[in-house]
Tab-separated table of C-alpha atoms in Angstrom:
chain	number	residue	atom	x	y	z
A	10	UNK	CA	25.855	-29.936	-43.373
A	11	UNK	CA	28.974	-27.720	-43.555
A	12	UNK	CA	30.286	-26.586	-40.150
A	13	UNK	CA	29.445	-22.902	-40.862
A	14	UNK	CA	25.783	-23.773	-41.448
A	15	UNK	CA	25.682	-25.869	-38.266
A	16	UNK	CA	27.224	-22.999	-36.270
A	17	UNK	CA	24.763	-20.485	-37.728
A	18	UNK	CA	21.817	-22.769	-36.889
A	19	UNK	CA	23.188	-23.218	-33.398
A	20	UNK	CA	23.532	-19.433	-32.995
A	21	UNK	CA	19.962	-18.941	-34.255
A	22	UNK	CA	18.668	-21.538	-31.804
A	23	UNK	CA	20.633	-19.923	-28.972
A	24	UNK	CA	19.049	-16.560	-29.750
A	25	UNK	CA	15.561	-18.103	-29.877
A	26	UNK	CA	16.095	-19.796	-26.527
A	27	UNK	CA	17.870	-16.976	-24.660
A	28	UNK	CA	16.498	-13.726	-26.083
A	29	UNK	CA	13.086	-12.164	-26.557
A	30	UNK	CA	13.620	-9.899	-29.570
A	31	UNK	CA	11.746	-6.604	-29.955
A	32	UNK	CA	11.013	-5.801	-33.565
A	33	UNK	CA	9.400	-2.693	-35.008
A	34	UNK	CA	5.936	-4.254	-35.125
A	35	UNK	CA	6.021	-7.074	-32.620
A	36	UNK	CA	7.962	-9.266	-30.222
A	37	UNK	CA	9.621	-12.524	-31.311
A	38	UNK	CA	10.529	-15.654	-29.329
A	39	UNK	CA	8.131	-15.132	-26.442
A	40	UNK	CA	7.512	-18.879	-26.008
A	41	UNK	CA	9.244	-20.856	-23.275
A	42	UNK	CA	11.166	-24.096	-23.709
A	43	UNK	CA	10.004	-26.126	-20.784
A	44	UNK	CA	10.165	-29.625	-22.185
A	45	UNK	CA	12.960	-31.681	-23.784
A	46	UNK	CA	13.096	-32.317	-27.525
A	47	UNK	CA	12.102	-28.786	-28.475
A	48	UNK	CA	15.499	-28.126	-29.999
A	49	UNK	CA	17.690	-30.921	-31.348
A	50	UNK	CA	21.031	-31.080	-29.570
A	51	UNK	CA	19.842	-29.309	-26.392
A	52	UNK	CA	19.307	-31.104	-23.113
A	53	UNK	CA	16.198	-29.357	-21.814
A	54	UNK	CA	15.038	-31.932	-19.285
A	55	UNK	CA	14.826	-30.619	-15.717
A	56	UNK	CA	18.031	-31.201	-13.809
A	57	UNK	CA	18.462	-29.927	-10.270
A	58	UNK	CA	22.262	-29.717	-10.366
A	59	UNK	CA	22.179	-27.679	-13.573
A	60	UNK	CA	19.485	-25.404	-12.133
A	61	UNK	CA	21.497	-24.802	-8.942
A	62	UNK	CA	24.582	-23.905	-10.976
A	63	UNK	CA	22.698	-21.431	-13.182
A	64	UNK	CA	20.388	-19.870	-10.582
A	65	UNK	CA	21.436	-16.787	-8.645
A	66	UNK	CA	20.003	-13.748	-6.870
A	67	UNK	CA	21.909	-10.439	-6.911
A	68	UNK	CA	20.767	-7.554	-4.730
A	69	UNK	CA	21.297	-4.380	-6.752
A	70	UNK	CA	19.863	-1.637	-4.555
A	71	UNK	CA	18.505	-1.766	-1.039
A	72	UNK	CA	16.971	1.254	0.659
A	73	UNK	CA	14.606	1.642	3.582
A	74	UNK	CA	11.429	0.835	1.652
A	75	UNK	CA	12.658	-0.270	-1.788
A	76	UNK	CA	14.599	-3.274	-2.948
A	77	UNK	CA	15.843	-4.032	-6.452
A	78	UNK	CA	17.303	-7.450	-7.107
A	79	UNK	CA	18.027	-9.727	-10.053
A	80	UNK	CA	16.756	-13.276	-10.150
A	81	UNK	CA	18.572	-15.206	-12.855
A	82	UNK	CA	17.887	-18.681	-14.177
A	83	UNK	CA	14.172	-19.132	-13.494
A	84	UNK	CA	11.051	-19.407	-15.607
A	85	UNK	CA	8.428	-16.670	-16.005
A	86	UNK	CA	5.879	-18.750	-14.086
A	87	UNK	CA	8.044	-18.804	-10.958
A	88	UNK	CA	8.911	-15.107	-11.241
A	89	UNK	CA	5.229	-14.288	-11.554
A	90	UNK	CA	4.386	-16.488	-8.566
A	91	UNK	CA	6.698	-14.348	-6.407
A	92	UNK	CA	5.155	-11.151	-7.714
A	93	UNK	CA	1.612	-12.319	-7.042
A	94	UNK	CA	2.433	-13.676	-3.584
A	95	UNK	CA	4.020	-10.325	-2.663
A	96	UNK	CA	0.933	-8.459	-3.845
A	97	UNK	CA	-1.786	-10.691	-2.493
A	98	UNK	CA	-0.627	-13.341	-0.042
A	99	UNK	CA	1.891	-11.869	2.404
A	100	UNK	CA	-0.249	-10.878	5.415
A	101	UNK	CA	-0.354	-7.539	7.252
A	102	UNK	CA	-2.472	-5.873	9.934
A	103	UNK	CA	-5.102	-3.331	8.866
A	104	UNK	CA	-8.241	-1.679	10.259
A	105	UNK	CA	-11.166	-4.051	9.684
A	106	UNK	CA	-13.880	-2.798	12.051
A	107	UNK	CA	-14.628	0.820	12.938
A	108	UNK	CA	-16.962	1.541	15.842
A	109	UNK	CA	-18.260	5.074	15.365
A	110	UNK	CA	-19.349	6.653	18.669
A	111	UNK	CA	-19.565	10.159	17.296
A	112	UNK	CA	-18.839	11.659	13.888
A	113	UNK	CA	-20.164	15.158	13.249
A	114	UNK	CA	-17.596	15.900	10.526
A	115	UNK	CA	-18.751	16.167	6.905
A	116	UNK	CA	-17.057	12.843	6.087
A	117	UNK	CA	-19.690	10.079	6.102
A	118	UNK	CA	-19.121	7.153	8.452
A	119	UNK	CA	-18.487	4.583	5.722
A	120	UNK	CA	-16.048	6.860	3.850
A	121	UNK	CA	-14.228	7.524	7.113
A	122	UNK	CA	-14.057	3.779	7.842
A	123	UNK	CA	-12.722	3.128	4.340
A	124	UNK	CA	-10.038	5.817	4.728
A	125	UNK	CA	-8.980	4.427	8.105
A	126	UNK	CA	-8.753	0.924	6.626
A	127	UNK	CA	-6.223	2.061	4.028
A	128	UNK	CA	-3.779	3.561	6.562
A	129	UNK	CA	-0.767	1.221	6.859
A	130	UNK	CA	-0.269	0.152	10.485
A	131	UNK	CA	3.261	-0.480	11.766
A	132	UNK	CA	2.693	-3.818	13.482
A	133	UNK	CA	4.539	-7.024	12.683
A	134	UNK	CA	1.841	-9.425	11.411
A	135	UNK	CA	3.995	-12.388	12.471
A	136	UNK	CA	3.183	-11.567	16.122
A	137	UNK	CA	-0.550	-12.128	15.567
A	138	UNK	CA	-2.939	-14.917	14.624
A	139	UNK	CA	-5.714	-14.717	12.035
A	140	UNK	CA	-9.071	-13.941	13.600
A	141	UNK	CA	-11.477	-16.889	13.532
A	142	UNK	CA	-14.342	-16.668	11.081
A	143	UNK	CA	-17.475	-15.352	12.753
A	144	UNK	CA	-15.663	-13.964	15.810
A	145	UNK	CA	-17.276	-10.631	16.642
A	146	UNK	CA	-15.038	-9.831	19.610
A	147	UNK	CA	-11.294	-9.718	19.123
A	148	UNK	CA	-8.769	-11.102	21.586
A	149	UNK	CA	-5.250	-9.935	22.425
A	150	UNK	CA	-3.675	-12.510	20.080
A	151	UNK	CA	-5.571	-11.507	16.939
A	152	UNK	CA	-6.641	-7.858	17.303
A	153	UNK	CA	-5.052	-4.450	17.731
A	154	UNK	CA	-7.258	-1.644	18.995
A	155	UNK	CA	-6.802	2.023	18.113
A	156	UNK	CA	-8.732	5.066	19.213
A	157	UNK	CA	-9.249	8.322	17.339
A	158	UNK	CA	-10.886	10.988	19.476
A	159	UNK	CA	-10.561	14.599	18.416
A	160	UNK	CA	-12.636	17.771	18.582
A	161	UNK	CA	-12.139	21.063	16.765
A	162	UNK	CA	-12.215	24.336	18.741
A	163	UNK	CA	-11.772	28.013	17.948
A	164	UNK	CA	-8.517	29.670	18.901
A	165	UNK	CA	-9.480	32.581	21.203
A	166	UNK	CA	-6.058	34.185	20.623
A	167	UNK	CA	-6.522	34.451	16.836
A	168	UNK	CA	-6.397	37.959	15.357
A	169	UNK	CA	-9.652	39.500	14.061
A	170	UNK	CA	-8.547	39.868	10.431
A	171	UNK	CA	-6.929	36.421	10.159
A	172	UNK	CA	-8.439	34.007	7.616
A	173	UNK	CA	-5.887	31.210	8.026
A	174	UNK	CA	-7.579	28.038	9.399
A	175	UNK	CA	-4.288	27.005	11.061
A	176	UNK	CA	-4.478	30.180	13.146
A	177	UNK	CA	-8.247	30.313	13.683
A	178	UNK	CA	-8.834	26.724	14.861
A	179	UNK	CA	-7.253	24.040	17.001
A	180	UNK	CA	-7.317	20.392	15.793
A	181	UNK	CA	-8.957	21.274	12.496
A	182	UNK	CA	-6.844	18.708	10.635
A	183	UNK	CA	-7.217	15.089	11.682
A	184	UNK	CA	-3.998	13.175	10.987
A	185	UNK	CA	-3.046	9.533	11.355
A	186	UNK	CA	-0.787	10.603	14.280
A	187	UNK	CA	-3.989	11.191	16.297
A	188	UNK	CA	-4.675	7.429	16.253
A	189	UNK	CA	-3.539	5.956	19.570
A	190	UNK	CA	-3.056	2.315	20.459
A	191	UNK	CA	-5.367	0.990	23.159
A	192	UNK	CA	-3.960	-2.291	24.549
A	193	UNK	CA	-6.426	-5.195	24.690
A	194	UNK	CA	-6.286	-7.734	27.509
A	195	UNK	CA	-2.668	-8.423	28.467
A	196	UNK	CA	-1.100	-6.829	25.376
A	197	UNK	CA	1.047	-4.487	27.492
A	198	UNK	CA	2.766	-7.589	28.958
A	199	UNK	CA	2.791	-9.474	25.631
A	200	UNK	CA	4.442	-6.573	23.771
A	201	UNK	CA	6.372	-4.606	26.410
A	202	UNK	CA	8.439	-2.596	23.922
A	203	UNK	CA	5.851	-2.454	21.114
A	204	UNK	CA	5.196	0.794	19.324
A	205	UNK	CA	2.030	0.054	17.387
A	206	UNK	CA	1.086	3.075	15.287
A	207	UNK	CA	0.414	4.146	11.702
A	208	UNK	CA	3.519	3.956	9.476
A	209	UNK	CA	3.195	7.652	8.578
A	210	UNK	CA	2.104	10.319	11.042
A	211	UNK	CA	1.002	12.883	8.475
A	212	UNK	CA	-1.794	11.105	6.559
A	213	UNK	CA	-4.724	13.517	6.475
A	214	UNK	CA	-7.940	11.725	7.460
A	215	UNK	CA	-10.495	14.565	7.644
A	216	UNK	CA	-10.924	18.321	8.087
A	217	UNK	CA	-13.013	19.683	10.957
A	218	UNK	CA	-14.560	23.004	11.891
A	219	UNK	CA	-15.388	24.284	15.425
A	220	UNK	CA	-17.905	22.054	17.190
A	221	UNK	CA	-17.307	19.076	14.900
A	222	UNK	CA	-15.738	15.968	16.361
A	223	UNK	CA	-14.722	12.423	15.540
A	224	UNK	CA	-14.755	9.679	18.161
A	225	UNK	CA	-14.113	6.183	16.801
A	226	UNK	CA	-12.598	2.912	17.976
A	227	UNK	CA	-10.843	0.674	15.438
A	228	UNK	CA	-10.038	-3.018	15.396
A	229	UNK	CA	-7.066	-4.087	13.262
A	230	UNK	CA	-6.873	-7.714	12.189
A	231	UNK	CA	-4.467	-9.814	10.150
A	232	UNK	CA	-5.382	-10.430	6.519
A	233	UNK	CA	-4.053	-10.831	2.965
A	234	UNK	CA	-4.290	-8.709	-0.166
A	235	UNK	CA	-6.462	-11.360	-1.862
A	236	UNK	CA	-9.298	-10.422	0.479
A	237	UNK	CA	-8.817	-6.658	0.389
A	238	UNK	CA	-6.138	-4.385	-1.093
A	239	UNK	CA	-5.653	-2.674	2.298
A	240	UNK	CA	-3.813	-5.809	3.489
A	241	UNK	CA	-1.283	-5.705	0.623
A	242	UNK	CA	2.195	-5.149	2.119
A	243	UNK	CA	3.665	-3.566	-1.021
A	244	UNK	CA	3.020	-0.300	-2.784
A	245	UNK	CA	4.229	-2.095	-5.911
A	246	UNK	CA	6.017	-5.323	-6.793
A	247	UNK	CA	7.021	-5.741	-10.414
A	248	UNK	CA	9.635	-7.347	-12.610
A	249	UNK	CA	11.049	-6.778	-16.060
A	250	UNK	CA	13.450	-8.728	-18.223
A	251	UNK	CA	17.026	-7.486	-18.500
A	252	UNK	CA	17.407	-5.360	-21.658
A	253	UNK	CA	20.057	-6.426	-24.185
A	254	UNK	CA	21.021	-3.905	-26.872
A	255	UNK	CA	23.430	-4.829	-29.665
A	256	UNK	CA	24.862	-2.474	-32.297
A	257	UNK	CA	25.093	-4.533	-35.487
A	258	UNK	CA	27.613	-2.184	-37.124
A	259	UNK	CA	29.571	0.946	-36.132
A	260	UNK	CA	27.459	4.092	-35.654
A	261	UNK	CA	29.388	7.343	-36.099
A	262	UNK	CA	29.140	11.142	-35.756
A	263	UNK	CA	25.618	12.571	-36.227
A	264	UNK	CA	24.037	9.131	-36.359
A	265	UNK	CA	25.687	8.331	-33.015
A	266	UNK	CA	24.180	11.449	-31.438
A	267	UNK	CA	20.721	10.646	-32.816
A	268	UNK	CA	21.090	7.074	-31.531
A	269	UNK	CA	21.991	8.353	-28.064
A	270	UNK	CA	18.797	10.429	-27.957
A	271	UNK	CA	16.673	7.377	-28.886
A	272	UNK	CA	17.474	5.628	-25.608
A	273	UNK	CA	17.148	6.478	-21.910
A	274	UNK	CA	19.974	8.614	-20.448
A	275	UNK	CA	23.111	6.561	-19.749
A	276	UNK	CA	22.314	3.696	-22.137
A	277	UNK	CA	24.440	4.849	-25.098
A	278	UNK	CA	27.712	6.705	-24.632
A	279	UNK	CA	29.723	8.458	-27.319
A	280	UNK	CA	33.472	7.889	-27.448
A	281	UNK	CA	36.002	9.900	-29.408
A	282	UNK	CA	38.124	7.503	-31.474
A	283	UNK	CA	40.676	9.041	-33.889
A	284	UNK	CA	38.640	12.223	-34.141
A	285	UNK	CA	35.410	10.334	-34.866
A	286	UNK	CA	32.438	10.099	-32.532
A	287	UNK	CA	31.551	6.439	-32.041
A	288	UNK	CA	28.487	5.126	-30.200
A	289	UNK	CA	28.711	2.212	-27.788
A	290	UNK	CA	26.240	0.565	-25.416
A	291	UNK	CA	27.278	1.674	-21.916
A	292	UNK	CA	24.459	0.300	-19.740
A	293	UNK	CA	21.528	-1.428	-21.436
A	294	UNK	CA	19.901	-2.072	-18.046
A	295	UNK	CA	18.763	1.562	-17.797
A	296	UNK	CA	16.656	1.391	-20.955
A	297	UNK	CA	12.856	1.404	-20.902
A	298	UNK	CA	12.470	0.222	-24.528
A	299	UNK	CA	10.431	3.024	-26.009
A	300	UNK	CA	11.521	1.666	-29.458
A	301	UNK	CA	12.132	5.255	-30.521
A	302	UNK	CA	15.038	4.003	-32.662
A	303	UNK	CA	12.576	2.340	-35.065
A	304	UNK	CA	11.318	5.771	-36.135
A	305	UNK	CA	14.664	6.561	-37.756
A	306	UNK	CA	15.003	4.969	-41.179
A	307	UNK	CA	18.819	5.090	-41.114
A	308	UNK	CA	19.177	3.592	-37.633
A	309	UNK	CA	16.524	0.944	-37.249
A	310	UNK	CA	18.503	-1.785	-39.016
A	311	UNK	CA	21.722	-1.048	-37.112
A	312	UNK	CA	20.408	-2.047	-33.673
A	313	UNK	CA	19.010	-5.245	-32.217
A	314	UNK	CA	16.772	-4.777	-29.202
A	315	UNK	CA	16.227	-7.862	-27.073
A	316	UNK	CA	15.588	-8.966	-23.535
A	317	UNK	CA	17.346	-11.780	-21.698
A	318	UNK	CA	14.691	-14.431	-21.233
A	319	UNK	CA	15.628	-15.785	-17.808
A	320	UNK	CA	17.046	-12.656	-16.148
A	321	UNK	CA	14.370	-10.905	-14.085
A	322	UNK	CA	14.892	-7.479	-12.524
A	323	UNK	CA	12.526	-7.301	-9.549
A	324	UNK	CA	11.618	-4.112	-7.759
A	325	UNK	CA	9.719	-4.351	-4.491
A	326	UNK	CA	8.426	-1.217	-2.803
A	327	UNK	CA	7.104	-1.736	0.705
A	328	UNK	CA	4.350	0.328	2.336
A	329	UNK	CA	6.650	0.535	5.370
A	330	UNK	CA	4.993	-2.148	7.519
A	331	UNK	CA	7.817	-4.643	6.948
A	332	UNK	CA	11.136	-3.992	5.169
A	333	UNK	CA	11.178	-5.253	1.550
A	334	UNK	CA	13.856	-7.916	2.177
A	335	UNK	CA	11.645	-9.439	4.905
A	336	UNK	CA	8.679	-9.364	2.491
A	337	UNK	CA	10.669	-11.283	-0.140
A	338	UNK	CA	11.781	-13.938	2.354
A	339	UNK	CA	8.169	-14.225	3.617
A	340	UNK	CA	6.998	-14.669	0.002
A	341	UNK	CA	9.572	-17.449	-0.488
A	342	UNK	CA	8.304	-19.180	2.686
A	343	UNK	CA	4.708	-18.951	1.420
A	344	UNK	CA	5.715	-20.476	-1.936
A	345	UNK	CA	7.570	-23.259	-0.109
A	346	UNK	CA	4.430	-23.881	1.967
A	347	UNK	CA	2.338	-24.141	-1.207
A	348	UNK	CA	4.788	-26.656	-2.685
A	349	UNK	CA	4.761	-28.680	0.524
A	350	UNK	CA	0.954	-28.735	0.573
A	351	UNK	CA	0.931	-29.911	-3.036
A	352	UNK	CA	3.416	-32.707	-2.289
A	353	UNK	CA	1.383	-33.778	0.755
A	354	UNK	CA	-1.744	-33.890	-1.432
A	355	UNK	CA	0.082	-36.110	-3.914
A	356	UNK	CA	1.110	-38.450	-1.108
A	357	UNK	CA	-2.341	-38.637	0.457
A	358	UNK	CA	-4.422	-39.164	-2.708
A	359	UNK	CA	-4.384	-42.842	-3.754
A	360	UNK	CA	-3.359	-43.152	-7.407
A	361	UNK	CA	-5.901	-44.766	-9.727
């Protein structure tokens, strides 16, 4: 075949392998190439050296409770494994048992227990063991105890004509800050500088009126999101593929302005070249791919929307129990443990 044809075929194969293309009515090239021989002329067999050269992790944004990072050079299955481990398999401490001694509020006991369970507790789960199945009583190594004891009273100093509950009553709002840690056994010696408490002080648990009270004791245990969502350490963990936007020919003047409006702010910028307004792709990463451009007859054939197949943009938002970078490294350890278990299984099972 002539060299031009070979080059074009090669370019087509490269696009199929590296880009997921978004068309007007569907998405092309969503398959993965995970075995050799799929494409003639490509060495697709697994090779550790090649993987190590291509793989990288770039931290893009790190704040107190959010982390955005790029993971480049992996397969969707691995990326998804991280996401699912973050959601469901990194352990935390949460309220599991609620002993209600008195609850005369209008919130039923089981609703109150459910609400308490969902309050994130600032306690490093790595300091605790899992509680043994069937253990009714907790010990200092597997249980944290909290008490919530509060009673609403009238404020005798309130003015006659006042109708503001904040002025009329004391303790009429029950907040998570009212939960206090009650050390079990020798926990004061085990954790001398510990500050076990809810992550946020201002979570509203219930509203009370004079004479109503809540008196409960809570046991927090270690668990994973698979068993109950209250143990999930993240508010959200998600990934998306890196957007890739290509202008197939120059877009000028009015068309450029229309094109700019079709994408998220900051994706397309307009430059002034020799008195003409020209559109260029400034930062494709910011786009959310609404495909708005396909609604414009004159523009839809001038742009190619694609995503880079092996470039994952992860965002991890922690509930505040552990920082997100610690959560990611814990997730990696859990995945390594799974791999190790699998390899041990392979070694221990006699082959037929």
